[in-house]
Amino acid sequence: MAEASVAVSRSWPYFDPEYQTGGHRYNPPRVVIDNDAYEDVTVVKFHSANRHGILLSVVQVLTDLELAISKAYISSDGEWFMDVFHVTDLRGNKVSEERIMGYIQQTLGAKMKRELSSVDLLRCPGRSVGVKSIAEHTVVELTGKDRPGLLSEVSAVLTETGCNVNAAEVWTHNLRAACVLYVTDEETQGPVANGKKLERIKELLFKVMEGGASNDENRGGGGGAKTDIATEVTHTERRLHQMMFADRDYEDLELPPAPRCSSSRSSTVEKKDKPVIAIQSRNERGYSVINVACKDRPKLLFDIVCTLTDMQYVVFHATINSKGTDAVQEYYIRHVNGCTLDMEAEKWMKQCLEAAIDRRSCEGLRLELCTNDRVGLLSHVTRVFRENGLSVTRADVATRDDKAVNVFYVTNASGDPIDTNVVETLRQELGHTILEVKEAPRFCKQPPQELQGFSKLTLVGLLRSSERFLYGLASLDWKSMTSAGVLAQLGI
């Protein structure tokens, strides 16, 4: 991956030595779930000793439970780490289910003294993709140039080679495609153990992803086709971000006047929907400050934090605020080597964050399919899509017990709305009772309720009163703390 000149060396800001060691008081990690502070949101407070990647781990746990984060305050200077999140379920209700609250307590508690393991990932009650053990499945990772019928061709190869797709997730962005598929051998009902068969599958899938194009034609703003077999479990959505980032889907494209489909959103999205990202330097404190304003949607915070973490940047402070359909986020970051962004790296960072935000956008018509699972089902469904001139822009394929529960977002080849006659044809061929058709907004979420609190919380204000802020944190009463209490105790 071609990277820009990443950073400019800056001196580290001063911290009092006694304050630096204060993080050890918060070990082991502590989690407080407060349903009394606000009428309409649950407050989740987490604090522990600091380590790189801990913010992503916390956000990942909350988003995997399908919780919407409407507001958050994050701080992780020195050896301590403190987060406060305002969360609801996707219906806008407070978190009241004991099973969910217990999982948060357990996973963000003692387990957060280390990185989340593959077992932790598999046990999350909210996960629909990536729930299968790598010991029970072969995990196939594919990246390449997007085109109509690509998923149909991939699933056809797997069916013809005697494999069943038990789970999969597919993203498309900027004329690139990435997918992670959990497959089993039809004969053994387990992972593909035959080495020759596995190599044959990889060879055939590579030809599909390559699409018969030359290397230059196949780039399309990213790298060439790639087919891998995963050897360890990785959070599926984080892995998709990593794959598309490595494929350089963030690079600008000069597309023809009539793009193939709406997945090439870089040229078709109206300016009002494009994220506004501003970056400035706080040289006196050694931070680069990133401000993001965009439409709110589920997992927005996860997508941004995931990208910053995998780019090896540390978030020292952040505020998150969603109001209505809009989201405003502010991050104070440095590279893990202690450097901030120079001008060239700022441009690169903006491209990467825009891509991270846009990858999960849901373009097209949402089709939900639920039926008995069988070998070749995905191949059959996607072949019907292809034969009716439809292209899959995103897919979430899961198996629950013996049922296939699949969600597809589809457009026609030119990216225009799908004709109602085509929709009726799909339902006739696939079955009216198993295929449900829904219109999909650009982002797949109803706007959250407007929440109170944190309205005065900005990092500029916090850092202007840094001495009071830093010393005040060490004496916070965490057992009785609310977000308003944080401000009051700090005198903000």
GROMACS .gro file of C-alpha atoms in nm:
model
  492
    1MET     CA    1   0.000   0.000   0.000
    2ALA     CA    2   0.137   0.334  -0.102
    3GLU     CA    3   0.139   0.555   0.206
    4ALA     CA    4   0.191   0.924   0.229
    5SER     CA    5   0.458   1.074   0.445
    6VAL     CA    6   0.288   0.995   0.771
    7ALA     CA    7   0.389   1.244   1.031
    8VAL     CA    8   0.586   1.533   1.166
    9SER     CA    9   0.770   1.473   1.491
   10ARG     CA   10   0.630   1.665   1.786
   11SER     CA   11   0.736   1.683   2.147
   12TRP     CA   12   0.511   1.501   2.393
   13PRO     CA   13   0.301   1.724   2.618
   14TYR     CA   14   0.395   1.751   2.985
   15PHE     CA   15   0.217   1.535   3.238
   16ASP     CA   16   0.280   1.530   3.609
   17PRO     CA   17   0.466   1.207   3.707
   18GLU     CA   18   0.219   1.128   3.987
   19TYR     CA   19  -0.070   1.168   3.743
   20GLN     CA   20   0.099   0.937   3.493
   21THR     CA   21   0.096   0.649   3.743
   22GLY     CA   22  -0.264   0.712   3.848
   23GLY     CA   23  -0.388   0.462   3.585
   24HIS     CA   24  -0.272   0.172   3.801
   25ARG     CA   25  -0.545   0.256   4.051
   26TYR     CA   26  -0.802   0.158   3.785
   27ASN     CA   27  -0.675  -0.193   3.736
   28PRO     CA   28  -0.861  -0.425   3.697
   29PRO     CA   29  -1.102  -0.252   3.455
   30ARG     CA   30  -1.428  -0.124   3.599
   31VAL     CA   31  -1.763  -0.098   3.424
   32VAL     CA   32  -2.069   0.093   3.544
   33ILE     CA   33  -2.404   0.066   3.364
   34ASP     CA   34  -2.636   0.346   3.475
   35ASN     CA   35  -3.004   0.345   3.377
   36ASP     CA   36  -3.105   0.614   3.626
   37ALA     CA   37  -2.907   0.918   3.511
   38TYR     CA   38  -3.126   0.988   3.205
   39GLU     CA   39  -3.481   0.900   3.108
   40ASP     CA   40  -3.404   0.800   2.751
   41VAL     CA   41  -3.050   0.658   2.742
   42THR     CA   42  -2.831   0.411   2.926
   43VAL     CA   43  -2.492   0.542   3.037
   44VAL     CA   44  -2.200   0.299   3.015
   45LYS     CA   45  -1.884   0.410   3.198
   46PHE     CA   46  -1.557   0.226   3.156
   47HIS     CA   47  -1.212   0.295   3.297
   48SER     CA   48  -0.892   0.092   3.317
   49ALA     CA   49  -0.520   0.097   3.261
   50ASN     CA   50  -0.446   0.217   2.908
   51ARG     CA   51  -0.315   0.018   2.613
   52HIS     CA   52  -0.317   0.067   2.238
   53GLY     CA   53  -0.641  -0.052   2.080
   54ILE     CA   54  -0.849  -0.055   2.398
   55LEU     CA   55  -1.090   0.209   2.264
   56LEU     CA   56  -1.164  -0.003   1.958
   57SER     CA   57  -1.224  -0.308   2.178
   58VAL     CA   58  -1.478  -0.121   2.391
   59VAL     CA   59  -1.661   0.031   2.093
   60GLN     CA   60  -1.659  -0.307   1.919
   61VAL     CA   61  -1.835  -0.474   2.212
   62LEU     CA   62  -2.110  -0.210   2.218
   63THR     CA   63  -2.168  -0.204   1.842
   64ASP     CA   64  -2.171  -0.584   1.814
   65LEU     CA   65  -2.465  -0.574   2.054
   66GLU     CA   66  -2.645  -0.347   1.804
   67LEU     CA   67  -2.636  -0.055   2.047
   68ALA     CA   68  -2.650   0.297   1.909
   69ILE     CA   69  -2.394   0.536   2.060
   70SER     CA   70  -2.543   0.884   2.056
   71LYS     CA   71  -2.289   1.062   2.274
   72ALA     CA   72  -1.950   0.975   2.415
   73TYR     CA   73  -1.660   1.129   2.599
   74ILE     CA   74  -1.322   0.956   2.566
   75SER     CA   75  -0.988   1.030   2.729
   76SER     CA   76  -0.676   0.815   2.742
   77ASP     CA   77  -0.366   1.021   2.813
   78GLY     CA   78  -0.083   0.871   3.015
   79GLU     CA   79  -0.148   0.528   3.165
   80TRP     CA   80  -0.522   0.563   3.229
   81PHE     CA   81  -0.824   0.527   3.006
   82MET     CA   82  -1.175   0.662   3.065
   83ASP     CA   83  -1.489   0.638   2.851
   84VAL     CA   84  -1.849   0.747   2.900
   85PHE     CA   85  -2.107   0.636   2.642
   86HIS     CA   86  -2.476   0.720   2.598
   87VAL     CA   87  -2.637   0.416   2.434
   88THR     CA   88  -2.977   0.286   2.326
   89ASP     CA   89  -3.094  -0.011   2.127
   90LEU     CA   90  -3.176   0.051   1.760
   91ARG     CA   91  -3.538   0.121   1.852
   92GLY     CA   92  -3.423   0.412   2.067
   93ASN     CA   93  -3.493   0.239   2.399
   94LYS     CA   94  -3.271   0.212   2.704
   95VAL     CA   95  -3.076  -0.111   2.755
   96SER     CA   96  -3.279  -0.321   2.998
   97GLU     CA   97  -3.213  -0.682   2.900
   98GLU     CA   98  -3.013  -0.854   3.174
   99ARG     CA   99  -2.836  -1.078   2.924
  100ILE     CA  100  -2.698  -0.777   2.734
  101MET     CA  101  -2.595  -0.588   3.046
  102GLY     CA  102  -2.429  -0.900   3.184
  103TYR     CA  103  -2.232  -0.948   2.864
  104ILE     CA  104  -2.111  -0.587   2.877
  105GLN     CA  105  -2.004  -0.625   3.239
  106GLN     CA  106  -1.824  -0.952   3.176
  107THR     CA  107  -1.655  -0.860   2.849
  108LEU     CA  108  -1.553  -0.507   2.943
  109GLY     CA  109  -1.451  -0.620   3.290
  110ALA     CA  110  -1.167  -0.859   3.358
  111LYS     CA  111  -1.139  -0.969   2.994
  112MET     CA  112  -1.036  -0.618   2.889
  113LYS     CA  113  -0.704  -0.660   3.072
  114ARG     CA  114  -0.605  -0.830   2.747
  115GLU     CA  115  -0.704  -0.821   2.383
  116LEU     CA  116  -1.041  -0.978   2.305
  117SER     CA  117  -0.985  -1.338   2.201
  118SER     CA  118  -1.153  -1.528   1.922
  119VAL     CA  119  -1.373  -1.698   2.184
  120ASP     CA  120  -1.493  -1.358   2.305
  121LEU     CA  121  -1.582  -1.260   1.949
  122LEU     CA  122  -1.779  -1.577   1.892
  123ARG     CA  123  -1.983  -1.548   2.213
  124CYS     CA  124  -2.124  -1.202   2.149
  125PRO     CA  125  -2.507  -1.236   2.161
  126GLY     CA  126  -2.556  -0.971   1.893
  127ARG     CA  127  -2.332  -1.110   1.621
  128SER     CA  128  -2.474  -1.249   1.297
  129VAL     CA  129  -2.156  -1.285   1.092
  130GLY     CA  130  -1.831  -1.438   1.213
  131VAL     CA  131  -2.006  -1.647   1.479
  132LYS     CA  132  -1.857  -1.971   1.355
  133SER     CA  133  -1.535  -2.117   1.486
  134ILE     CA  134  -1.245  -2.128   1.244
  135ALA     CA  135  -1.204  -2.491   1.353
  136GLU     CA  136  -1.546  -2.564   1.202
  137HIS     CA  137  -1.518  -2.359   0.883
  138THR     CA  138  -1.278  -2.252   0.613
  139VAL     CA  139  -1.268  -1.872   0.606
  140VAL     CA  140  -1.217  -1.729   0.257
  141GLU     CA  141  -1.119  -1.364   0.206
  142LEU     CA  142  -1.158  -1.205  -0.137
  143THR     CA  143  -1.084  -0.858  -0.275
  144GLY     CA  144  -1.098  -0.732  -0.631
  145LYS     CA  145  -1.276  -0.509  -0.879
  146ASP     CA  146  -1.653  -0.496  -0.839
  147ARG     CA  147  -1.880  -0.580  -1.131
  148PRO     CA  148  -2.237  -0.706  -1.188
  149GLY     CA  149  -2.277  -1.074  -1.102
  150LEU     CA  150  -1.953  -1.103  -0.901
  151LEU     CA  151  -2.113  -1.260  -0.593
  152SER     CA  152  -2.308  -1.498  -0.817
  153GLU     CA  153  -1.985  -1.618  -0.981
  154VAL     CA  154  -1.809  -1.658  -0.645
  155SER     CA  155  -2.093  -1.860  -0.492
  156ALA     CA  156  -2.122  -2.072  -0.807
  157VAL     CA  157  -1.755  -2.172  -0.780
  158LEU     CA  158  -1.803  -2.273  -0.417
  159THR     CA  159  -2.113  -2.477  -0.499
  160GLU     CA  160  -1.945  -2.652  -0.792
  161THR     CA  161  -1.647  -2.746  -0.574
  162GLY     CA  162  -1.870  -2.900  -0.308
  163CYS     CA  163  -1.870  -2.618  -0.054
  164ASN     CA  164  -2.157  -2.462   0.138
  165VAL     CA  165  -2.157  -2.096   0.246
  166ASN     CA  166  -2.275  -2.080   0.608
  167ALA     CA  167  -2.202  -1.710   0.664
  168ALA     CA  168  -2.063  -1.422   0.464
  169GLU     CA  169  -2.039  -1.047   0.454
  170VAL     CA  170  -1.981  -0.851   0.134
  171TRP     CA  171  -1.896  -0.480   0.098
  172THR     CA  172  -1.850  -0.276  -0.219
  173HIS     CA  173  -1.703   0.072  -0.242
  174ASN     CA  174  -1.537   0.283  -0.508
  175LEU     CA  175  -1.564   0.005  -0.769
  176ARG     CA  176  -1.388  -0.236  -0.532
  177ALA     CA  177  -1.536  -0.541  -0.358
  178ALA     CA  178  -1.433  -0.729  -0.045
  179CYS     CA  179  -1.595  -1.033   0.111
  180VAL     CA  180  -1.537  -1.277   0.394
  181LEU     CA  181  -1.703  -1.618   0.356
  182TYR     CA  182  -1.735  -1.901   0.609
  183VAL     CA  183  -1.763  -2.225   0.412
  184THR     CA  184  -1.779  -2.597   0.488
  185ASP     CA  185  -1.702  -2.905   0.285
  186GLU     CA  186  -2.028  -3.065   0.169
  187GLU     CA  187  -1.891  -3.413   0.236
  188THR     CA  188  -1.749  -3.365   0.585
  189GLN     CA  189  -1.967  -3.073   0.708
  190GLY     CA  190  -1.643  -2.923   0.837
  191PRO     CA  191  -1.357  -2.711   0.703
  192VAL     CA  192  -1.200  -2.804   0.372
  193ALA     CA  193  -0.920  -3.034   0.484
  194ASN     CA  194  -0.804  -3.158   0.144
  195GLY     CA  195  -0.505  -2.943   0.050
  196LYS     CA  196  -0.538  -3.000  -0.325
  197LYS     CA  197  -0.907  -2.916  -0.316
  198LEU     CA  198  -0.837  -2.599  -0.120
  199GLU     CA  199  -0.574  -2.487  -0.369
  200ARG     CA  200  -0.815  -2.557  -0.655
  201ILE     CA  201  -1.083  -2.344  -0.486
  202LYS     CA  202  -0.836  -2.059  -0.438
  203GLU     CA  203  -0.728  -2.081  -0.801
  204LEU     CA  204  -1.084  -2.071  -0.934
  205LEU     CA  205  -1.186  -1.786  -0.701
  206PHE     CA  206  -0.883  -1.584  -0.801
  207LYS     CA  207  -0.982  -1.613  -1.167
  208VAL     CA  208  -1.332  -1.493  -1.079
  209MET     CA  209  -1.201  -1.195  -0.880
  210GLU     CA  210  -0.952  -1.115  -1.154
  211GLY     CA  211  -1.236  -1.117  -1.405
  212GLY     CA  212  -1.011  -1.183  -1.702
  213ALA     CA  213  -0.888  -0.823  -1.699
  214SER     CA  214  -0.529  -0.713  -1.725
  215ASN     CA  215  -0.357  -0.596  -1.410
  216ASP     CA  216  -0.396  -0.228  -1.508
  217GLU     CA  217  -0.763  -0.270  -1.592
  218ASN     CA  218  -0.819  -0.463  -1.271
  219ARG     CA  219  -0.688  -0.193  -1.044
  220GLY     CA  220  -0.980   0.048  -1.072
  221GLY     CA  221  -0.852   0.272  -0.796
  222GLY     CA  222  -0.716  -0.012  -0.582
  223GLY     CA  223  -0.491  -0.315  -0.591
  224GLY     CA  224  -0.535  -0.629  -0.799
  225ALA     CA  225  -0.744  -0.934  -0.715
  226LYS     CA  226  -0.654  -1.125  -0.401
  227THR     CA  227  -0.771  -1.455  -0.252
  228ASP     CA  228  -0.667  -1.571   0.096
  229ILE     CA  229  -0.759  -1.841   0.344
  230ALA     CA  230  -0.769  -1.697   0.697
  231THR     CA  231  -0.572  -1.879   0.967
  232GLU     CA  232  -0.721  -1.700   1.267
  233VAL     CA  233  -1.051  -1.542   1.368
  234THR     CA  234  -1.074  -1.166   1.322
  235HIS     CA  235  -1.375  -0.947   1.384
  236THR     CA  236  -1.546  -0.969   1.045
  237GLU     CA  237  -1.628  -0.603   0.995
  238ARG     CA  238  -1.286  -0.492   1.115
  239ARG     CA  239  -1.133  -0.740   0.872
  240LEU     CA  240  -1.340  -0.596   0.586
  241HIS     CA  241  -1.212  -0.248   0.672
  242GLN     CA  242  -0.856  -0.381   0.672
  243MET     CA  243  -0.903  -0.558   0.340
  244MET     CA  244  -1.051  -0.254   0.163
  245PHE     CA  245  -0.789  -0.026   0.316
  246ALA     CA  246  -0.512  -0.257   0.192
  247ASP     CA  247  -0.687  -0.259  -0.147
  248ARG     CA  248  -0.666   0.125  -0.147
  249ASP     CA  249  -1.036   0.180  -0.204
  250TYR     CA  250  -0.984   0.529  -0.060
  251GLU     CA  251  -0.801   0.645  -0.374
  252ASP     CA  252  -0.985   0.891  -0.597
  253LEU     CA  253  -1.129   0.763  -0.923
  254GLU     CA  254  -1.196   0.937  -1.251
  255LEU     CA  255  -1.515   0.757  -1.345
  256PRO     CA  256  -1.702   0.771  -1.677
  257PRO     CA  257  -2.012   0.995  -1.700
  258ALA     CA  258  -2.248   0.698  -1.654
  259PRO     CA  259  -2.097   0.482  -1.378
  260ARG     CA  260  -2.172   0.112  -1.371
  261CYS     CA  261  -2.366   0.117  -1.049
  262SER     CA  262  -2.427   0.316  -0.737
  263SER     CA  263  -2.150   0.140  -0.551
  264SER     CA  264  -1.917   0.392  -0.717
  265ARG     CA  265  -2.053   0.651  -0.481
  266SER     CA  266  -1.746   0.872  -0.494
  267SER     CA  267  -1.892   1.052  -0.793
  268THR     CA  268  -2.267   1.007  -0.739
  269VAL     CA  269  -2.322   1.108  -0.378
  270GLU     CA  270  -2.454   1.458  -0.343
  271LYS     CA  271  -2.217   1.698  -0.173
  272LYS     CA  272  -2.457   1.750   0.115
  273ASP     CA  273  -2.414   1.382   0.212
  274LYS     CA  274  -2.036   1.377   0.183
  275PRO     CA  275  -1.855   1.378   0.519
  276VAL     CA  276  -1.690   1.706   0.612
  277ILE     CA  277  -1.349   1.632   0.763
  278ALA     CA  278  -1.119   1.905   0.895
  279ILE     CA  279  -0.773   1.846   1.041
  280GLN     CA  280  -0.565   2.092   1.238
  281SER     CA  281  -0.254   2.073   1.453
  282ARG     CA  282  -0.226   2.160   1.819
  283ASN     CA  283   0.148   2.200   1.813
  284GLU     CA  284   0.172   2.321   2.171
  285ARG     CA  285   0.029   1.988   2.291
  286GLY     CA  286   0.153   1.760   2.017
  287TYR     CA  287  -0.186   1.653   1.879
  288SER     CA  288  -0.350   1.644   1.540
  289VAL     CA  289  -0.720   1.730   1.579
  290ILE     CA  290  -0.972   1.566   1.346
  291ASN     CA  291  -1.325   1.704   1.322
  292VAL     CA  292  -1.586   1.495   1.140
  293ALA     CA  293  -1.938   1.611   1.049
  294CYS     CA  294  -2.162   1.369   0.859
  295LYS     CA  295  -2.496   1.193   0.860
  296ASP     CA  296  -2.541   0.971   1.163
  297ARG     CA  297  -2.585   0.597   1.121
  298PRO     CA  298  -2.523   0.272   1.312
  299LYS     CA  299  -2.159   0.180   1.380
  300LEU     CA  300  -2.023   0.515   1.263
  301LEU     CA  301  -1.797   0.543   1.568
  302PHE     CA  302  -1.670   0.188   1.521
  303ASP     CA  303  -1.582   0.249   1.156
  304ILE     CA  304  -1.380   0.563   1.233
  305VAL     CA  305  -1.201   0.425   1.540
  306CYS     CA  306  -1.128   0.099   1.356
  307THR     CA  307  -0.961   0.289   1.072
  308LEU     CA  308  -0.757   0.513   1.302
  309THR     CA  309  -0.640   0.213   1.505
  310ASP     CA  310  -0.538   0.008   1.202
  311MET     CA  311  -0.354   0.312   1.065
  312GLN     CA  312  -0.155   0.304   1.392
  313TYR     CA  313  -0.297   0.625   1.537
  314VAL     CA  314  -0.383   0.664   1.904
  315VAL     CA  315  -0.696   0.853   2.012
  316PHE     CA  316  -0.605   1.049   2.325
  317HIS     CA  317  -0.929   1.246   2.359
  318ALA     CA  318  -1.257   1.244   2.171
  319THR     CA  319  -1.613   1.374   2.192
  320ILE     CA  320  -1.902   1.219   2.002
  321ASN     CA  321  -2.236   1.395   1.959
  322SER     CA  322  -2.530   1.282   1.747
  323LYS     CA  323  -2.833   1.506   1.716
  324GLY     CA  324  -3.120   1.406   1.494
  325THR     CA  325  -2.975   1.274   1.170
  326ASP     CA  326  -2.637   1.447   1.208
  327ALA     CA  327  -2.320   1.341   1.385
  328VAL     CA  328  -2.027   1.556   1.498
  329GLN     CA  329  -1.709   1.389   1.620
  330GLU     CA  330  -1.376   1.530   1.737
  331TYR     CA  331  -1.056   1.331   1.788
  332TYR     CA  332  -0.718   1.431   1.931
  333ILE     CA  333  -0.467   1.185   1.786
  334ARG     CA  334  -0.099   1.104   1.745
  335HIS     CA  335   0.077   0.824   1.563
  336VAL     CA  336   0.205   0.542   1.785
  337ASN     CA  337   0.557   0.680   1.726
  338GLY     CA  338   0.451   1.010   1.887
  339CYS     CA  339   0.422   1.211   1.565
  340THR     CA  340   0.140   1.423   1.427
  341LEU     CA  341   0.017   1.459   1.069
  342ASP     CA  342   0.199   1.674   0.815
  343MET     CA  343   0.011   1.837   0.525
  344GLU     CA  344   0.051   1.546   0.287
  345ALA     CA  345  -0.056   1.296   0.550
  346GLU     CA  346  -0.359   1.510   0.636
  347LYS     CA  347  -0.490   1.469   0.281
  348TRP     CA  348  -0.430   1.094   0.301
  349MET     CA  349  -0.607   1.075   0.637
  350LYS     CA  350  -0.913   1.256   0.499
  351GLN     CA  351  -0.935   1.011   0.210
  352CYS     CA  352  -0.910   0.711   0.442
  353LEU     CA  353  -1.174   0.839   0.684
  354GLU     CA  354  -1.414   0.931   0.403
  355ALA     CA  355  -1.381   0.578   0.269
  356ALA     CA  356  -1.432   0.427   0.616
  357ILE     CA  357  -1.753   0.626   0.662
  358ASP     CA  358  -1.886   0.551   0.313
  359ARG     CA  359  -1.814   0.176   0.297
  360ARG     CA  360  -2.108   0.082   0.516
  361SER     CA  361  -2.359   0.303   0.334
  362CYS     CA  362  -2.653   0.097   0.213
  363GLU     CA  363  -2.728   0.174  -0.150
  364GLY     CA  364  -3.018   0.019  -0.335
  365LEU     CA  365  -3.319  -0.195  -0.251
  366ARG     CA  366  -3.303  -0.405   0.066
  367LEU     CA  367  -3.406  -0.768   0.014
  368GLU     CA  368  -3.447  -0.998   0.314
  369LEU     CA  369  -3.454  -1.373   0.258
  370CYS     CA  370  -3.537  -1.637   0.517
  371THR     CA  371  -3.572  -2.003   0.423
  372ASN     CA  372  -3.437  -2.348   0.501
  373ASP     CA  373  -3.064  -2.362   0.439
  374ARG     CA  374  -2.927  -2.591   0.170
  375VAL     CA  375  -2.614  -2.635  -0.035
  376GLY     CA  376  -2.617  -2.398  -0.333
  377LEU     CA  377  -2.880  -2.160  -0.193
  378LEU     CA  378  -2.660  -1.851  -0.217
  379SER     CA  379  -2.557  -1.947  -0.569
  380HIS     CA  380  -2.922  -1.984  -0.673
  381VAL     CA  381  -3.036  -1.656  -0.519
  382THR     CA  382  -2.752  -1.448  -0.661
  383ARG     CA  383  -2.794  -1.612  -1.004
  384VAL     CA  384  -3.156  -1.495  -1.006
  385PHE     CA  385  -3.036  -1.144  -0.920
  386ARG     CA  386  -2.781  -1.152  -1.204
  387GLU     CA  387  -3.027  -1.287  -1.460
  388ASN     CA  388  -3.260  -0.998  -1.378
  389GLY     CA  389  -2.988  -0.740  -1.429
  390LEU     CA  390  -2.926  -0.667  -1.060
  391SER     CA  391  -2.596  -0.604  -0.884
  392VAL     CA  392  -2.533  -0.671  -0.514
  393THR     CA  393  -2.378  -0.370  -0.342
  394ARG     CA  394  -2.375  -0.526   0.004
  395ALA     CA  395  -2.469  -0.862   0.155
  396ASP     CA  396  -2.502  -1.016   0.500
  397VAL     CA  397  -2.542  -1.393   0.487
  398ALA     CA  398  -2.603  -1.595   0.804
  399THR     CA  399  -2.723  -1.939   0.910
  400ARG     CA  400  -2.922  -1.974   1.232
  401ASP     CA  401  -2.992  -2.332   1.325
  402ASP     CA  402  -3.114  -2.474   0.990
  403LYS     CA  403  -3.240  -2.141   0.855
  404ALA     CA  404  -3.065  -1.914   0.607
  405VAL     CA  405  -3.118  -1.550   0.706
  406ASN     CA  406  -2.977  -1.326   0.433
  407VAL     CA  407  -2.991  -0.953   0.362
  408PHE     CA  408  -2.897  -0.808   0.023
  409TYR     CA  409  -2.880  -0.452  -0.109
  410VAL     CA  410  -2.924  -0.450  -0.486
  411THR     CA  411  -2.928  -0.196  -0.770
  412ASN     CA  412  -2.963  -0.233  -1.142
  413ALA     CA  413  -2.654  -0.217  -1.359
  414SER     CA  414  -2.674   0.161  -1.402
  415GLY     CA  415  -2.749   0.239  -1.039
  416ASP     CA  416  -3.107   0.354  -1.108
  417PRO     CA  417  -3.411   0.249  -0.898
  418ILE     CA  418  -3.525  -0.105  -0.966
  419ASP     CA  419  -3.841  -0.143  -1.173
  420THR     CA  420  -4.140  -0.286  -0.986
  421ASN     CA  421  -4.178  -0.555  -1.253
  422VAL     CA  422  -3.827  -0.680  -1.173
  423VAL     CA  423  -3.915  -0.693  -0.804
  424GLU     CA  424  -4.224  -0.901  -0.875
  425THR     CA  425  -4.021  -1.135  -1.095
  426LEU     CA  426  -3.775  -1.188  -0.811
  427ARG     CA  427  -4.052  -1.276  -0.570
  428GLN     CA  428  -4.207  -1.518  -0.817
  429GLU     CA  429  -3.877  -1.697  -0.880
  430LEU     CA  430  -3.757  -1.705  -0.520
  431GLY     CA  431  -4.092  -1.730  -0.345
  432HIS     CA  432  -4.324  -1.462  -0.208
  433THR     CA  433  -4.315  -1.608   0.142
  434ILE     CA  434  -3.935  -1.619   0.179
  435LEU     CA  435  -3.835  -1.290   0.014
  436GLU     CA  436  -3.930  -0.960   0.172
  437VAL     CA  437  -3.867  -0.638  -0.018
  438LYS     CA  438  -3.791  -0.314   0.166
  439GLU     CA  439  -3.682   0.028   0.051
  440ALA     CA  440  -3.339   0.120   0.189
  441PRO     CA  441  -3.235   0.469   0.290
  442ARG     CA  442  -2.877   0.573   0.231
  443PHE     CA  443  -2.803   0.483   0.593
  444CYS     CA  444  -2.988   0.190   0.748
  445LYS     CA  445  -3.123   0.348   1.062
  446GLN     CA  446  -3.403   0.564   1.184
  447PRO     CA  447  -3.277   0.891   1.333
  448PRO     CA  448  -3.215   0.855   1.707
  449GLN     CA  449  -3.406   1.063   1.955
  450GLU     CA  450  -3.244   1.390   2.041
  451LEU     CA  451  -3.068   1.344   2.370
  452GLN     CA  452  -2.974   1.587   2.641
  453GLY     CA  453  -2.637   1.620   2.811
  454PHE     CA  454  -2.280   1.673   2.695
  455SER     CA  455  -2.388   1.989   2.513
  456LYS     CA  456  -2.107   2.186   2.672
  457LEU     CA  457  -1.843   1.916   2.634
  458THR     CA  458  -1.576   2.004   2.379
  459LEU     CA  459  -1.214   1.904   2.386
  460VAL     CA  460  -1.102   2.258   2.315
  461GLY     CA  461  -1.253   2.363   2.645
  462LEU     CA  462  -1.111   2.064   2.825
  463LEU     CA  463  -0.760   2.120   2.698
  464ARG     CA  464  -0.770   2.492   2.774
  465SER     CA  465  -0.817   2.391   3.136
  466SER     CA  466  -0.577   2.097   3.112
  467GLU     CA  467  -0.414   2.122   3.452
  468ARG     CA  468  -0.749   2.126   3.632
  469PHE     CA  469  -0.874   1.850   3.401
  470LEU     CA  470  -0.579   1.618   3.447
  471TYR     CA  471  -0.556   1.645   3.824
  472GLY     CA  472  -0.933   1.630   3.863
  473LEU     CA  473  -0.965   1.294   3.691
  474ALA     CA  474  -0.757   1.117   3.953
  475SER     CA  475  -1.009   1.211   4.223
  476LEU     CA  476  -1.335   1.141   4.038
  477ASP     CA  477  -1.600   0.947   4.229
  478TRP     CA  478  -1.667   0.678   3.971
  479LYS     CA  479  -1.937   0.498   4.166
  480SER     CA  480  -2.170   0.797   4.155
  481MET     CA  481  -2.046   0.956   3.834
  482THR     CA  482  -2.275   1.067   3.551
  483SER     CA  483  -2.171   1.256   3.241
  484ALA     CA  484  -2.294   1.578   3.401
  485GLY     CA  485  -2.106   1.480   3.713
  486VAL     CA  486  -1.781   1.459   3.520
  487LEU     CA  487  -1.818   1.819   3.412
  488ALA     CA  488  -1.921   1.936   3.755
  489GLN     CA  489  -1.631   1.765   3.931
  490LEU     CA  490  -1.388   1.907   3.679
  491GLY     CA  491  -1.540   2.251   3.713
  492ILE     CA  492  -1.632   2.277   3.343
   0.00000   0.00000   0.00000
